[in-house]
CSV table of C-alpha atoms in Angstrom, one decimal:
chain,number,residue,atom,x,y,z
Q,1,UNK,CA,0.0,0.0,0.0
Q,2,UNK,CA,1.1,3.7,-1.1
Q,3,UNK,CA,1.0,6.1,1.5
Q,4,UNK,CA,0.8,9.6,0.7
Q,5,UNK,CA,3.2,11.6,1.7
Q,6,UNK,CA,2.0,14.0,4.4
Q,7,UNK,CA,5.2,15.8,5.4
Q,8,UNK,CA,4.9,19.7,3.7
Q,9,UNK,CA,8.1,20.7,4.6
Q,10,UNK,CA,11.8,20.2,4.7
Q,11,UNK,CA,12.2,16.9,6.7
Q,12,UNK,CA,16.3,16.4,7.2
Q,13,UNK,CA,15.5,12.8,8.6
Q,14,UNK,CA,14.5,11.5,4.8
Q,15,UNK,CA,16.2,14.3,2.7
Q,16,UNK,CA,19.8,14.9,4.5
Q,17,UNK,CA,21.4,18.1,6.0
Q,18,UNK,CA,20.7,20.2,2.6
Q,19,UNK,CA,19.6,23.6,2.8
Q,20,UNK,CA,18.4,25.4,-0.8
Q,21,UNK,CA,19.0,29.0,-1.5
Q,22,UNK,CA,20.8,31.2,-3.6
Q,23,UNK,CA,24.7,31.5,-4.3
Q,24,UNK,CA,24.3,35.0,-4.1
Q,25,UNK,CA,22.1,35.1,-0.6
Q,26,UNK,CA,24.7,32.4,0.4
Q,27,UNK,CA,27.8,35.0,-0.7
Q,28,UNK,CA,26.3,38.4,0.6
Q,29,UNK,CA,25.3,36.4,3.7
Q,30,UNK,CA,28.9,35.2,4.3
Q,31,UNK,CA,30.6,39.3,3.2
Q,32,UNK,CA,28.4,41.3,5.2
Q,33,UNK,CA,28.5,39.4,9.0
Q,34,UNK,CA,32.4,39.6,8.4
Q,35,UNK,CA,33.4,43.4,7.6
Q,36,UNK,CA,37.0,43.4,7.5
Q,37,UNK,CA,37.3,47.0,8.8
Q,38,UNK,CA,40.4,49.6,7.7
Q,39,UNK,CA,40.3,52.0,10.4
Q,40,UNK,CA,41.6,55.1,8.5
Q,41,UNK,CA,41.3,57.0,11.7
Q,42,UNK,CA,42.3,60.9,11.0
Q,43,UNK,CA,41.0,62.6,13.7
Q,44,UNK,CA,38.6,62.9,16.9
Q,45,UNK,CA,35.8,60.7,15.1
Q,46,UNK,CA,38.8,57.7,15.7
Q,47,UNK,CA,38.3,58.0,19.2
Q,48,UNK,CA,34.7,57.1,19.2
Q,49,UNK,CA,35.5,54.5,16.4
Q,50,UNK,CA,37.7,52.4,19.0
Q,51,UNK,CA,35.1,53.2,21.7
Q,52,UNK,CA,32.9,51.5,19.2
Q,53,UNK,CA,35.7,48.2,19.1
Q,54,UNK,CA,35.7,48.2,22.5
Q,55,UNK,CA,33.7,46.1,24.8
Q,56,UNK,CA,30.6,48.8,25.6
Q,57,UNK,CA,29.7,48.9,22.3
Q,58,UNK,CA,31.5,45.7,20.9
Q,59,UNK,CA,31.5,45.9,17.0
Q,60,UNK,CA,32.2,42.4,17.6
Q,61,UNK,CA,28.3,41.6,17.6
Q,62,UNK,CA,28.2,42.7,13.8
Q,63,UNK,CA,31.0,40.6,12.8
Q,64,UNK,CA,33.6,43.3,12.4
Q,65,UNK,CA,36.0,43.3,15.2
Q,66,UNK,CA,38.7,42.7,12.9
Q,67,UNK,CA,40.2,46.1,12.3
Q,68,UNK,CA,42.7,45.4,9.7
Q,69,UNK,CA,45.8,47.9,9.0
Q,70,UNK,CA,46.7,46.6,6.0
Q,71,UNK,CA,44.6,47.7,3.0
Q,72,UNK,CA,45.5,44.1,1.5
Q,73,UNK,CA,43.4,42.3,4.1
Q,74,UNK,CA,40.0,44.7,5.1
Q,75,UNK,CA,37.0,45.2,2.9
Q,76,UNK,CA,35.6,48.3,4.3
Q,77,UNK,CA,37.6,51.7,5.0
Q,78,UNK,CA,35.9,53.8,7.9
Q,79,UNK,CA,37.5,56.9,6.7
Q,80,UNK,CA,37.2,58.8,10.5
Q,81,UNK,CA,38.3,62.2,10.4
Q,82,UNK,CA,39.3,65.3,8.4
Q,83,UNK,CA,40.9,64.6,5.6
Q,84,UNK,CA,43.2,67.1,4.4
Q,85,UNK,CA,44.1,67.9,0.5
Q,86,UNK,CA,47.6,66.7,1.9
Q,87,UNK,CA,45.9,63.1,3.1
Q,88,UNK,CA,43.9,62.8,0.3
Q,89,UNK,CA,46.1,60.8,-2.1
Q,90,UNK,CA,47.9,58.4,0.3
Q,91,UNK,CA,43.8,57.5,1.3
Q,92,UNK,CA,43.2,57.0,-2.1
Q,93,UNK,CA,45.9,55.1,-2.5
Q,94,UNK,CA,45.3,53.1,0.7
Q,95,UNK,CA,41.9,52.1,-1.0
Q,96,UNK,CA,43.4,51.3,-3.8
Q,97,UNK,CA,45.0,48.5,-2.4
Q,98,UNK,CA,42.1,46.6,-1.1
Q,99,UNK,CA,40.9,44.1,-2.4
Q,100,UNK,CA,37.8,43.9,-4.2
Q,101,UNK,CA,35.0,43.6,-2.9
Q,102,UNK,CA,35.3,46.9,-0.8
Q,103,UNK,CA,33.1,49.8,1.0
Q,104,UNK,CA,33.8,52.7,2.6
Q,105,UNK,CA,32.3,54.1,5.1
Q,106,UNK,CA,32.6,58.1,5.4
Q,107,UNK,CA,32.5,58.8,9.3
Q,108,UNK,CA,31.2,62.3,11.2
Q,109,UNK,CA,30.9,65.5,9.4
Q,110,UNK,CA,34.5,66.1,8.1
Q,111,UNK,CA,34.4,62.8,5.8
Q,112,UNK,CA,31.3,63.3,4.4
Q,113,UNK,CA,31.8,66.9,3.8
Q,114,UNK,CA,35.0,68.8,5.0
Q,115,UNK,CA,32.6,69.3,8.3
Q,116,UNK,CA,33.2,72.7,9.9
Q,117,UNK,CA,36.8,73.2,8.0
Q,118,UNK,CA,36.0,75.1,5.2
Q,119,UNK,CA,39.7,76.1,4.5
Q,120,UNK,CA,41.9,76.1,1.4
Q,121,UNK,CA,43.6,72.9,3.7
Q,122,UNK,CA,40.7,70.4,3.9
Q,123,UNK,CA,39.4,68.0,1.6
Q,124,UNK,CA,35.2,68.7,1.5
Q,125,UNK,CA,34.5,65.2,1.7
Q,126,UNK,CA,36.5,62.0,1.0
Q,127,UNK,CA,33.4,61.1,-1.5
Q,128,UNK,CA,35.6,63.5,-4.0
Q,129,UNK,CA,38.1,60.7,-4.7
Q,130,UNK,CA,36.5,56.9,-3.5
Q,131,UNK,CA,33.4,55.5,-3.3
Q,132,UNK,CA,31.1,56.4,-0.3
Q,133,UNK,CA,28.6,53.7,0.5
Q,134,UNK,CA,27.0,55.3,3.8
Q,135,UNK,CA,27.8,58.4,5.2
Q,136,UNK,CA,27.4,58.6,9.1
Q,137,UNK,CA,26.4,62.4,10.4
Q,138,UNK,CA,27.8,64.0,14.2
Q,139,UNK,CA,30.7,65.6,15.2
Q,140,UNK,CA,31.5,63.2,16.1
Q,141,UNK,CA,29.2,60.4,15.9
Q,142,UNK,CA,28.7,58.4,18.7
Q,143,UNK,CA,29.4,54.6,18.5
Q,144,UNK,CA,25.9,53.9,18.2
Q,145,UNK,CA,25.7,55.4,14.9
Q,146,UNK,CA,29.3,53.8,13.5
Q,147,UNK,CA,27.3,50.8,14.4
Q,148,UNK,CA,24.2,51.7,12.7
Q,149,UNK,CA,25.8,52.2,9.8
Q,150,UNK,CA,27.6,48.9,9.7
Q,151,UNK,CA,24.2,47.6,9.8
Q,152,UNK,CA,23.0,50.1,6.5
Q,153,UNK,CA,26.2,48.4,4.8
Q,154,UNK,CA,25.2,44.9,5.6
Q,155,UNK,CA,21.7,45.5,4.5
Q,156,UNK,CA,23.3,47.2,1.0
Q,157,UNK,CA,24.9,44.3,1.1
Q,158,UNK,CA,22.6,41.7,0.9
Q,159,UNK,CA,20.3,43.4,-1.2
Q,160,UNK,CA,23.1,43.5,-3.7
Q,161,UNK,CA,22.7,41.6,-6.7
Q,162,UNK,CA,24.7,39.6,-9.3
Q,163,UNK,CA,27.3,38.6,-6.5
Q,164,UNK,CA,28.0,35.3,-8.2
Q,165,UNK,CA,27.7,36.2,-11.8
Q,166,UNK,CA,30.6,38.7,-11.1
Q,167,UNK,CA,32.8,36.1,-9.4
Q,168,UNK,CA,32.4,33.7,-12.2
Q,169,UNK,CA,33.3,36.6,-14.8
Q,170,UNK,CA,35.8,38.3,-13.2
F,1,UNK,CA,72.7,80.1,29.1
F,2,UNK,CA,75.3,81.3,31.2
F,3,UNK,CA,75.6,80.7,35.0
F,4,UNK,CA,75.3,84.5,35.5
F,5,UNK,CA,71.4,84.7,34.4
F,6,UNK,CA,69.6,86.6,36.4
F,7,UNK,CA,67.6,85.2,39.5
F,8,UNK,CA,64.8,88.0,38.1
F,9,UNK,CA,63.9,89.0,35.2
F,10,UNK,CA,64.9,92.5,34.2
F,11,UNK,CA,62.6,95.4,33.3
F,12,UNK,CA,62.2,96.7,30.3
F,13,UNK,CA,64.0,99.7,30.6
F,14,UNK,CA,67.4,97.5,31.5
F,15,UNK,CA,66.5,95.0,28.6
F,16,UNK,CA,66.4,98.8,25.9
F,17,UNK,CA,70.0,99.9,27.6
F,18,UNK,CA,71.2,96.3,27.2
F,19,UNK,CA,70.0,95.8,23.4
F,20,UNK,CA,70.8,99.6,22.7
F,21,UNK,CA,74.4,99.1,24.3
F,22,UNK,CA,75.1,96.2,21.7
F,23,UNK,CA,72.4,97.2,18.6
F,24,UNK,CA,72.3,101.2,18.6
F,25,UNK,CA,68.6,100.6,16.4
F,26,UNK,CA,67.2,98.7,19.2
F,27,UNK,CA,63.5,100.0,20.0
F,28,UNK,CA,60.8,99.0,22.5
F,29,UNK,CA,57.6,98.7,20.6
F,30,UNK,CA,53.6,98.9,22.3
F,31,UNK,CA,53.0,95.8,23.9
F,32,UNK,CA,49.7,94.6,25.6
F,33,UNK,CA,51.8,92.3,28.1
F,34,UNK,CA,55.8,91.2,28.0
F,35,UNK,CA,58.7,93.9,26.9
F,36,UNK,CA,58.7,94.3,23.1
F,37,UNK,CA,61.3,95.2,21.1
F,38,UNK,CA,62.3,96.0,17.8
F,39,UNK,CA,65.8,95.5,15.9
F,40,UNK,CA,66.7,95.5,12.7
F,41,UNK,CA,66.7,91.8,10.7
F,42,UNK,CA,70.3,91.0,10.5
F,43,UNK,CA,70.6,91.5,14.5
F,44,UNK,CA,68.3,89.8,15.4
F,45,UNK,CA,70.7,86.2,16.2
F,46,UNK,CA,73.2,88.6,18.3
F,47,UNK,CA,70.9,90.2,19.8
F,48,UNK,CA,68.7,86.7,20.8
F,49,UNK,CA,72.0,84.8,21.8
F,50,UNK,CA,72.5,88.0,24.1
F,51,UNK,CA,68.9,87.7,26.2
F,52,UNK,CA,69.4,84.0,26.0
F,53,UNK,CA,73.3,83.8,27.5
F,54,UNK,CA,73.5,87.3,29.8
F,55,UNK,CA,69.5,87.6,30.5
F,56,UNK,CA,68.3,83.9,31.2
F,57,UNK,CA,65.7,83.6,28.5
F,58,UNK,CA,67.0,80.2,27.4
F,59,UNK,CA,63.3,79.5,25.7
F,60,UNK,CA,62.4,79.9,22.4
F,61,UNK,CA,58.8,80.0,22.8
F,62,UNK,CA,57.7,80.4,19.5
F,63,UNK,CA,58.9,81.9,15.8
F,64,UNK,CA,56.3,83.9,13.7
F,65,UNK,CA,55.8,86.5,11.2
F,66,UNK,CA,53.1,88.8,10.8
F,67,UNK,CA,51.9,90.2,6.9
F,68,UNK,CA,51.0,93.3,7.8
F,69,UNK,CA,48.7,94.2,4.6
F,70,UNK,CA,49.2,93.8,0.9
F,71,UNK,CA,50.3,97.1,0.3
F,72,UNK,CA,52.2,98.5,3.4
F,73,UNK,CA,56.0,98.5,3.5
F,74,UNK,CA,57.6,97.0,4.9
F,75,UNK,CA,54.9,94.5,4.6
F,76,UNK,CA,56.1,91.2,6.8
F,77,UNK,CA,57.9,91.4,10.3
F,78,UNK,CA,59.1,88.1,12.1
F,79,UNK,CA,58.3,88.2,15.9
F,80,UNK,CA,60.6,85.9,18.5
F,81,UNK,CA,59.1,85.1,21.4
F,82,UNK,CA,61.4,83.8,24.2
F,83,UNK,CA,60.6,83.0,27.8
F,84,UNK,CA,63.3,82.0,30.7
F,85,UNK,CA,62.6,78.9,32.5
F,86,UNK,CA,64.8,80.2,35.5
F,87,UNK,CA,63.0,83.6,35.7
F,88,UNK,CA,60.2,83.0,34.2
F,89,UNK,CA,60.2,86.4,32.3
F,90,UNK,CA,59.4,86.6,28.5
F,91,UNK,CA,60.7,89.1,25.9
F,92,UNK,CA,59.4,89.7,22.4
F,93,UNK,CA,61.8,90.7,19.7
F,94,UNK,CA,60.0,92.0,16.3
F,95,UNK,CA,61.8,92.8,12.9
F,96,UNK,CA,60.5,94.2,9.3
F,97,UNK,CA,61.8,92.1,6.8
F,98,UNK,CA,63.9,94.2,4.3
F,99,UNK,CA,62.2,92.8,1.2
F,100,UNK,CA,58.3,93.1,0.7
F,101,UNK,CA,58.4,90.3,-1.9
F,102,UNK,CA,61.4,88.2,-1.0
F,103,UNK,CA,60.9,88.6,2.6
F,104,UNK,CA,63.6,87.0,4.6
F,105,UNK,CA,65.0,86.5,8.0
F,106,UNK,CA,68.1,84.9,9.9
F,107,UNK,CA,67.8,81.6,11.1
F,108,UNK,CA,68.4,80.8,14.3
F,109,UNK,CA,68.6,77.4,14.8
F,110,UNK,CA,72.3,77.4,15.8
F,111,UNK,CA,70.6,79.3,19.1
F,112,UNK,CA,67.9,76.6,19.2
F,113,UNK,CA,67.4,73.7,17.5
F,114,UNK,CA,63.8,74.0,18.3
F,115,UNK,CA,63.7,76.9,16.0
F,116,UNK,CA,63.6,74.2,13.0
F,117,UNK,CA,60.1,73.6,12.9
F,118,UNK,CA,58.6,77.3,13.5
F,119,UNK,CA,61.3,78.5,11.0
F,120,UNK,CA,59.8,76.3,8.5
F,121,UNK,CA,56.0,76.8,9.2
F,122,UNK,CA,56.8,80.5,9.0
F,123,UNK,CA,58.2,79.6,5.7
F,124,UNK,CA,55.1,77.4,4.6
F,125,UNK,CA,52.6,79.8,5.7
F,126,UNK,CA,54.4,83.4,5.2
F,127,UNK,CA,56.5,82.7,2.8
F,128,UNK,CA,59.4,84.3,5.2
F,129,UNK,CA,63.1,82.4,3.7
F,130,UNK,CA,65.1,81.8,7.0
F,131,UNK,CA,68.7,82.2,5.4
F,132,UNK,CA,70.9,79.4,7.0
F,133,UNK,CA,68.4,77.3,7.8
F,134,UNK,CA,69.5,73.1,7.3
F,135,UNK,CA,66.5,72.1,6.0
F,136,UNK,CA,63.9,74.9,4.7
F,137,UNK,CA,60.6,72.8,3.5
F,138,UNK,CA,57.3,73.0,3.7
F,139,UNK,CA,55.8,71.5,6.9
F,140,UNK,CA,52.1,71.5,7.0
F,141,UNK,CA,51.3,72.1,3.0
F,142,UNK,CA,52.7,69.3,0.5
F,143,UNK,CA,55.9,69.7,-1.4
F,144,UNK,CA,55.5,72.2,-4.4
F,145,UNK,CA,52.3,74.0,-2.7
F,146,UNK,CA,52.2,77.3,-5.0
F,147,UNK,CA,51.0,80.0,-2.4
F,148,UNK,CA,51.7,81.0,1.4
F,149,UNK,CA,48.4,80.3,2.9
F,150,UNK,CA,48.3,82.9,5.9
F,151,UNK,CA,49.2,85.7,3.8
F,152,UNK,CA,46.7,88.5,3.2
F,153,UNK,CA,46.3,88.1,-0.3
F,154,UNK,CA,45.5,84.2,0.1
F,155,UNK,CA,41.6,84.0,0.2
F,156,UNK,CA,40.3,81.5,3.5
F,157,UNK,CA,38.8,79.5,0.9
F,158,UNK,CA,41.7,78.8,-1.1
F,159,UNK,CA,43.0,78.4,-4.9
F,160,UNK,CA,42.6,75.8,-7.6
F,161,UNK,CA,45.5,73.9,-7.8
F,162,UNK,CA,46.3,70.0,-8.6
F,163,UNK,CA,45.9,67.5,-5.9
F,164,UNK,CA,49.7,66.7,-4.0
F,165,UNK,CA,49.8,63.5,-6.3
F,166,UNK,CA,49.0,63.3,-10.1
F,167,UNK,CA,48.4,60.1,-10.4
F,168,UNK,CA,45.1,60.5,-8.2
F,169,UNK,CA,44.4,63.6,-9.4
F,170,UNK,CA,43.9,62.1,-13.2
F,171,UNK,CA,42.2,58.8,-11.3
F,172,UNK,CA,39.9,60.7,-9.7
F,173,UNK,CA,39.8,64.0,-11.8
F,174,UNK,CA,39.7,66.1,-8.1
F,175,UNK,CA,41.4,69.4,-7.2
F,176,UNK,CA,42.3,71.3,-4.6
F,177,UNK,CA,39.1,73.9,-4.9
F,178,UNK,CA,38.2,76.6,-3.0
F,179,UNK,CA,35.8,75.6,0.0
F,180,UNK,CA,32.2,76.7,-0.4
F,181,UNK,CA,32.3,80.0,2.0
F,182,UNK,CA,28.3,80.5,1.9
F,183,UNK,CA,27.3,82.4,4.9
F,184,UNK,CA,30.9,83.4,5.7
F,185,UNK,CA,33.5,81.4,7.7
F,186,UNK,CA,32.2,78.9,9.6
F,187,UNK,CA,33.3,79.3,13.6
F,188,UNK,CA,31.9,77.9,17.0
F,189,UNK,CA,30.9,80.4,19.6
F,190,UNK,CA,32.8,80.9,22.6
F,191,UNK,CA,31.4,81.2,26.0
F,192,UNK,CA,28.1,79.7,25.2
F,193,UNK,CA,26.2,77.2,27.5
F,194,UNK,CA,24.1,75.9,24.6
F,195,UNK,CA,26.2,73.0,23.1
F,196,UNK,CA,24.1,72.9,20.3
F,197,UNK,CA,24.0,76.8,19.9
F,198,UNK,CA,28.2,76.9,20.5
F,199,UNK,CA,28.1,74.6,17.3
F,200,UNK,CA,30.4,75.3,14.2
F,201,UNK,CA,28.0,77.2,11.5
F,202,UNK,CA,27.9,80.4,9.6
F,203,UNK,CA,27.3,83.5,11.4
F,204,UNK,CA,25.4,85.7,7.9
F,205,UNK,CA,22.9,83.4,7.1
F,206,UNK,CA,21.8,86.1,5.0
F,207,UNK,CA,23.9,84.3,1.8
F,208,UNK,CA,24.1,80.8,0.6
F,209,UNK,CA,24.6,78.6,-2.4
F,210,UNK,CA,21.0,79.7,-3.7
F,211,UNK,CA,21.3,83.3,-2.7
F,212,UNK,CA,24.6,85.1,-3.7
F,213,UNK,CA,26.8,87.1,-1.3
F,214,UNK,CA,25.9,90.9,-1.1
F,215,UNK,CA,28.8,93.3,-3.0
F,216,UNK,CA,28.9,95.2,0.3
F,217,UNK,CA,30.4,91.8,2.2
């Protein structure tokens, strides 16, 4: 006699440990809960950035305790601080060295904009030579907010698509 | 400094006859707070080796100019400020520098080596040559920096030039542009108990990027 099978869902007894799902959900899953942070730490906004490594706020919890100074081995540059004209190429240099896939990160006022230096000294904001993914506001920002927007980033993250097709063409 | 420095420091009028005795063209100048003095350029490292080694002032607080306008003449003057740790006087020394386009000064870095680095900040932002000095270069702008930011002429906001590196420059096709100045410069307040009000921002709100800056301004 044939009995029907009743079971709806996944049953790992009959069908094995096997989960089903996307290489690219797989991929974005794997990048964005271990952020490789480069801590290019310019000014006061560092401060807060290693109060947000330490234990109080523990970046840890988002996978990204791994503050990386080499360029060779972090995928996303926290650029915290003013960055002067003088700076600006060696940053840009410094990002040019990581490895793809990267993100940057443009912390507190002065890295998203130039902040309250609006001198003939100061880069007005580090989006003028890389890649900004999110930009955190304050002066500085508190940890709270570094950590927010290490959560934006993973969410850009995931929702980013054709992961895998640019792995197999690259 | 000399074992014979003084256990006070001296007053001004015994500073003059001292300096006057050695440099006949030594002057006291107006001063708000420490004896002031004024010599002419090339005495300037006599006339600091004497405080230092017969007067106690064995401190080179600071080296500085001051560009006095764009057209006055002379137009720059280099101040040396020097303070003596046994004493605990200070002394001011001011000279015009000879030249209103080349303008240079002694160095005295053979009296301190401390001098180095305010000689070549003076340099960076004035423009002031220290003749003598081991190792004039720029200090705070990069290498081959065009202008002399603290002079009068400079605008706040600055002057298009490349970026310190080419390379990045053609990369990332940015330059070194004059900051947006909308609303004027843009400064904290002092002495107010509202954080948020003490925050950087621009005082003449009256102009912005939408609404240009009155002629009068």
């Amino acid at each position: 006699m044939v009995t029907p099978n009743t079971e709806l869902a996944y049953n790992t007894k009959i069908e094995g440990d096997i989960v089903v799902t996307r290489a690219d959900a797989v991929i974005n899953w794997l990048r964005s809960n271990s952020v490789w942070p480069m801590p290019m730490g310019l000014a006061c906004c560092a401060i807060e950035l290693m109060a947000g490594a330490s234990s109080r706020f523990d970046i840890a919890r988002f996978g990204s305790e791994v503050f990386r100074f080499s360029p060779r081995q972090a995928d996303c540059m926290i650029v915290a601080g003013t960055v002067t004209y003088k700076m600006a190429p060696h940053l840009r240099r410094i990002y040019d060295q990581m490895a793809e896939p990267k993100w940057v990160i443009a912390m507190g006022a002065c890295a998203s904009s130039g902040g309250m230096y609006r001198s003939y000294a100061t880069l007005q904001g580090v989006d003028k030579i890389v890649p900004v993914d999110v930009y955190i506001s304050g002066c500085p920002p508190r940890p709270e907010a570094l950590l927010d927007a290490l959560i934006k980033l993973q969410e850009k993250m995931t929702r980013t698509g054709g992961t895998t097709k640019r792995l197999l063409t690259a | 400094m000399s074992a014979s420095a003084p256990a006070a420091a001296a007053s001004e009028t015994d500073l003059l006859a001292l300096l006057q005795g050695a440099f006949p063209a030594a002057a006291t100048r107006p001063t708000g707070d420490h004896p002031a003095f004024k010599l002419p350029v090339a005495d300037v490292p006599a006339a600091l080796k004497l405080l230092r080694d017969q007067q106690g002032f064995d401190f080179l607080t600071d080296v500085t100019a001051v560009d006095w306008d764009v057209e006055a003449s002379p137009r720059f003057s280099v101040v040396w400020h020097l303070h003596s740790t046994t004493h605990h006087g200070y002394v001011r020394i001011v000279a015009d520098c000879l030249s209103d386009t080349e303008p240079s000064a002694p160095s005295v870095v053979g009296l301190w080596a401390g001098a180095n680095w305010h000689e070549r900040e003076t340099f960076d932002l004035m423009g002031i040559r220290f003749t003598d000095h081991p190792d004039l270069r720029r200090i705070l702008m990069w290498d081959g920096y065009p202008f002399h930011p603290l002079r009068k002429d400079f605008p706040l906001a600055g002057i298009e030039t490349p970026l310190p590196d080419v390379e990045v420059s053609e990369i990332t096709g940015a330059t070194v542009k004059p900051a947006p100045m909308m609303g004027g410069p843009f400064v904290a307040s002092t002495g107010e108990m509202n954080l948020t009000e003490a925050e950087p921002r621009a005082k003449d709100e009256s102009w912005n990027e939408r609404s240009e800056k009155p002629a009068a301004l």
